[in-house]
Amino acid sequence: MKKLRLLGAAAAALMCAAPAMAADTATNNIGISGTSPNTCTLNSGAQTAATNAAFTPGSGSSTLAITALASAADASLQATSATLTFVGMCNYKHNVGLKSANSGLQN
């Protein structure tokens, strides 16, 4: 009889301990939506390569100047090339363009 009581007490202790071993975390999926104001940033840029050109970054606009438009020896046009890097991010539809100071930008 003593053994039976001891077994009963052990079984009761195991039953009480079982819920303590249950997981204490849960995973749920929650959908969140909201509205963000239009935001657009563009840094002033950096010149990564240039031939016959000089780049001057500015806060509102930047300037790419041709250093020698024509050869001093024979007045022939000098080739110019530049590679510029701009880092930007917009969270809405946008356009990026190039404009010359005197409408002289041609290809």
XYZ file of N, CA and C in Angstrom:
321
model
N 0.806 -1.175 0.000
C 0.000 0.000 0.000
C 0.862 1.256 0.000
N 1.965 1.173 0.740
C 2.876 2.294 0.793
C 3.461 2.570 -0.587
N 3.782 1.490 -1.338
C 4.339 1.638 -2.685
C 3.317 2.272 -3.618
N 2.060 1.903 -3.458
C 1.006 2.431 -4.309
C 0.831 3.930 -4.082
N 0.893 4.364 -2.811
C 0.791 5.798 -2.524
C 1.971 6.556 -3.109
N 3.141 5.982 -3.021
C 4.347 6.607 -3.554
C 4.266 6.727 -5.069
N 3.780 5.666 -5.740
C 3.597 5.716 -7.193
C 2.546 6.747 -7.576
N 1.463 6.819 -6.799
C 0.408 7.810 -7.059
C 0.938 9.226 -6.911
N 1.750 9.469 -5.900
C 2.330 10.798 -5.687
C 3.295 11.151 -6.814
N 4.074 10.178 -7.276
C 5.012 10.415 -8.378
C 4.261 10.719 -9.668
N 3.164 9.980 -9.927
C 2.362 10.217 -11.134
C 1.720 11.593 -11.080
N 1.223 11.999 -9.925
C 0.614 13.324 -9.777
C 1.659 14.415 -9.999
N 2.860 14.204 -9.501
C 3.932 15.183 -9.690
C 4.294 15.321 -11.164
N 4.316 14.207 -11.893
C 4.609 14.263 -13.329
C 3.516 14.988 -14.094
N 2.248 14.774 -13.713
C 1.144 15.446 -14.392
C 1.191 16.948 -14.158
N 1.564 17.344 -12.974
C 1.656 18.773 -12.666
C 2.839 19.413 -13.389
N 3.896 18.669 -13.612
C 5.084 19.208 -14.264
C 4.914 19.306 -15.771
N 4.002 18.551 -16.348
C 3.837 18.526 -17.806
C 3.508 19.893 -18.395
N 2.574 20.675 -17.842
C 2.291 21.981 -18.429
C 3.480 22.933 -18.364
N 4.373 22.782 -17.414
C 5.535 23.652 -17.309
C 6.489 23.442 -18.478
N 6.420 22.306 -19.142
C 7.308 22.044 -20.266
C 6.718 22.546 -21.585
N 5.512 23.112 -21.551
C 4.895 23.631 -22.772
C 5.674 24.858 -23.246
N 5.612 25.148 -24.550
C 6.331 26.284 -25.126
C 5.822 27.588 -24.524
N 6.742 28.505 -24.188
C 6.341 29.778 -23.608
C 6.355 30.909 -24.637
N 6.496 30.581 -25.918
C 6.434 31.579 -26.985
C 5.449 31.124 -28.053
N 4.985 32.085 -28.829
C 4.067 31.788 -29.931
C 4.396 32.712 -31.092
N 4.054 32.303 -32.288
C 4.297 33.107 -33.481
C 2.968 33.469 -34.125
N 2.791 34.750 -34.421
C 1.594 35.238 -35.100
C 2.013 36.168 -36.226
N 1.260 36.194 -37.302
C 1.496 37.137 -38.392
C 0.537 38.306 -38.238
N 1.087 39.522 -38.324
C 0.280 40.729 -38.185
C 0.538 41.604 -39.407
N -0.505 42.038 -40.086
C -0.369 42.947 -41.223
C -0.451 44.390 -40.753
N 0.511 45.212 -41.188
C 0.543 46.624 -40.817
C 0.599 47.435 -42.101
N -0.215 48.458 -42.201
C -0.165 49.337 -43.367
C -0.147 50.779 -42.890
N 0.382 51.646 -43.736
C 0.454 53.056 -43.378
C 0.763 53.898 -44.596
N 0.866 55.186 -44.406
C 1.166 56.121 -45.481
C 2.421 56.890 -45.113
N 3.345 56.946 -46.043
C 4.591 57.666 -45.836
C 4.592 58.900 -46.731
N 5.049 60.046 -46.236
C 5.112 61.228 -47.099
C 6.152 61.024 -48.202
N 5.944 61.685 -49.344
C 6.909 61.591 -50.446
C 8.263 62.108 -49.980
N 9.281 61.316 -50.239
C 10.641 61.666 -49.853
C 11.570 61.369 -51.015
N 12.463 62.298 -51.310
C 13.440 62.088 -52.377
C 14.742 62.755 -51.961
N 15.833 62.015 -52.001
C 17.141 62.576 -51.683
C 18.101 62.276 -52.826
N 18.999 63.193 -53.086
C 20.030 63.031 -54.113
C 21.247 63.805 -53.642
N 22.377 63.105 -53.522
C 23.565 63.812 -53.059
C 24.103 64.703 -54.179
N 25.095 65.513 -53.866
C 25.619 66.466 -54.847
C 26.507 65.808 -55.893
N 26.804 64.543 -55.762
C 27.547 63.818 -56.788
C 29.044 63.843 -56.584
N 29.696 62.974 -57.324
C 31.153 62.879 -57.281
C 31.656 62.495 -58.666
N 32.785 63.034 -59.033
C 33.418 62.716 -60.313
C 34.293 61.495 -60.111
N 34.040 60.433 -60.882
C 34.854 59.229 -60.749
C 35.872 59.112 -61.874
N 35.629 59.778 -62.999
C 36.588 59.799 -64.106
C 36.264 60.997 -64.987
N 37.289 61.599 -65.586
C 37.052 62.740 -66.482
C 38.234 62.935 -67.412
N 37.917 63.333 -68.634
C 38.919 63.730 -69.617
C 38.513 65.104 -70.123
N 39.365 66.088 -69.908
C 39.118 67.448 -70.377
C 37.854 68.036 -69.730
N 37.610 67.723 -68.468
C 36.437 68.245 -67.767
C 36.722 68.348 -66.275
N 36.022 69.272 -65.634
C 36.151 69.454 -64.187
C 34.753 69.524 -63.586
N 34.530 68.778 -62.520
C 33.224 68.706 -61.870
C 33.265 69.463 -60.558
N 32.287 70.336 -60.338
C 32.169 71.087 -59.093
C 30.809 70.787 -58.476
N 30.776 70.013 -57.380
C 29.482 69.702 -56.751
C 28.937 70.906 -55.990
N 27.624 70.996 -55.921
C 26.964 72.069 -55.183
C 25.751 71.531 -54.461
N 25.177 72.332 -53.561
C 24.031 71.855 -52.783
C 22.739 71.865 -53.597
N 22.526 72.857 -54.450
C 21.315 72.918 -55.262
C 21.525 72.411 -56.664
N 22.719 72.591 -57.180
C 23.069 72.101 -58.514
C 24.577 71.902 -58.566
N 25.021 71.123 -59.519
C 26.452 70.859 -59.699
C 26.839 71.275 -61.107
N 28.127 71.535 -61.321
C 28.601 72.014 -62.616
C 29.687 71.100 -63.156
N 29.550 70.731 -64.423
C 30.595 70.010 -65.144
C 31.100 70.964 -66.217
N 32.330 71.418 -66.078
C 32.896 72.391 -67.013
C 33.902 71.721 -67.931
N 33.865 72.078 -69.215
C 34.858 71.606 -70.186
C 36.069 72.509 -70.036
N 37.221 71.924 -69.773
C 38.410 72.725 -69.486
C 39.053 73.311 -70.738
N 38.999 72.616 -71.858
C 39.548 73.151 -73.115
C 38.628 72.727 -74.256
N 37.808 73.664 -74.743
C 36.858 73.348 -75.802
C 37.567 73.085 -77.133
N 38.606 73.853 -77.399
C 39.334 73.708 -78.666
C 40.832 73.699 -78.402
N 41.559 73.059 -79.302
C 43.016 72.987 -79.208
C 43.617 74.355 -79.519
N 44.570 74.774 -78.710
C 45.246 76.051 -78.951
C 46.142 75.973 -80.178
N 46.586 74.784 -80.558
C 47.502 74.630 -81.691
C 46.790 74.752 -83.035
N 45.626 74.090 -83.188
C 44.976 74.099 -84.505
C 43.467 74.373 -84.453
N 42.957 74.788 -83.330
C 41.543 75.135 -83.144
C 40.579 73.969 -83.368
N 41.081 72.741 -83.343
C 40.179 71.590 -83.469
C 39.478 71.349 -82.128
N 38.260 70.826 -82.194
C 37.510 70.551 -80.974
C 38.168 69.424 -80.184
N 38.201 69.579 -78.882
C 38.791 68.591 -77.999
C 37.686 67.654 -77.477
N 37.977 66.381 -77.454
C 37.021 65.409 -76.912
C 36.904 65.592 -75.398
N 35.716 65.388 -74.895
C 35.449 65.512 -73.466
C 34.606 64.331 -73.007
N 34.943 63.783 -71.872
C 34.109 62.738 -71.279
C 34.204 62.844 -69.762
N 33.143 62.404 -69.098
C 33.131 62.423 -67.640
C 32.212 61.323 -67.136
N 32.589 60.729 -66.040
C 31.746 59.755 -65.353
C 31.443 60.318 -63.975
N 30.161 60.497 -63.702
C 29.724 61.060 -62.432
C 28.886 60.031 -61.688
N 28.972 60.044 -60.381
C 28.201 59.122 -59.548
C 27.323 59.928 -58.597
N 26.034 59.621 -58.605
C 25.075 60.250 -57.701
C 24.380 59.154 -56.902
N 24.230 59.369 -55.616
C 23.509 58.429 -54.760
C 22.175 59.080 -54.405
N 21.090 58.364 -54.681
C 19.776 58.937 -54.406
C 18.753 57.875 -54.063
N 17.627 58.332 -53.501
C 16.526 57.445 -53.152
C 15.243 58.257 -53.191
N 14.236 57.717 -53.871
C 12.902 58.328 -53.882
C 11.880 57.235 -53.617
N 10.847 57.559 -52.855
C 9.803 56.572 -52.605
C 8.554 56.859 -53.444
N 8.733 57.597 -54.535
C 7.642 57.870 -55.460
C 8.221 58.020 -56.868
N 7.362 58.031 -57.875
C 7.799 58.155 -59.261
C 8.491 59.509 -59.456
N 9.629 59.500 -60.160
C 10.397 60.726 -60.335
C 11.159 60.683 -61.657
N 11.691 61.814 -62.057
C 12.521 61.929 -63.261
C 13.847 62.573 -62.878
N 14.896 62.160 -63.556
C 16.215 62.755 -63.377
C 16.670 63.230 -64.744
N 17.199 64.439 -64.823
C 17.596 64.971 -66.120
C 18.888 65.761 -66.046
N 19.418 66.074 -67.213
C 20.611 66.915 -67.358
C 20.218 68.151 -68.146
N 20.812 69.278 -67.794
C 20.480 70.519 -68.475
C 21.751 71.343 -68.621
N 21.940 71.963 -69.777
C 23.103 72.829 -69.963
C 22.718 74.260 -69.596
N 23.715 75.050 -69.248
C 23.459 76.416 -68.801
C 22.881 77.285 -69.915
N 23.337 77.110 -71.152
C 22.896 77.963 -72.258
C 22.257 77.161 -73.379
N 21.597 76.089 -73.060
C 20.941 75.209 -74.046
C 21.911 74.714 -75.113
N 23.134 74.518 -74.736
C 24.133 74.086 -75.701
C 24.504 72.611 -75.599
N 23.849 71.866 -74.733
C 24.150 70.450 -74.567
C 23.577 69.677 -75.738
N 24.449 69.072 -76.535
C 24.018 68.310 -77.703
C 24.791 67.013 -77.763
N 24.215 66.041 -78.439
C 24.876 64.754 -78.604
C 25.179 64.558 -80.071
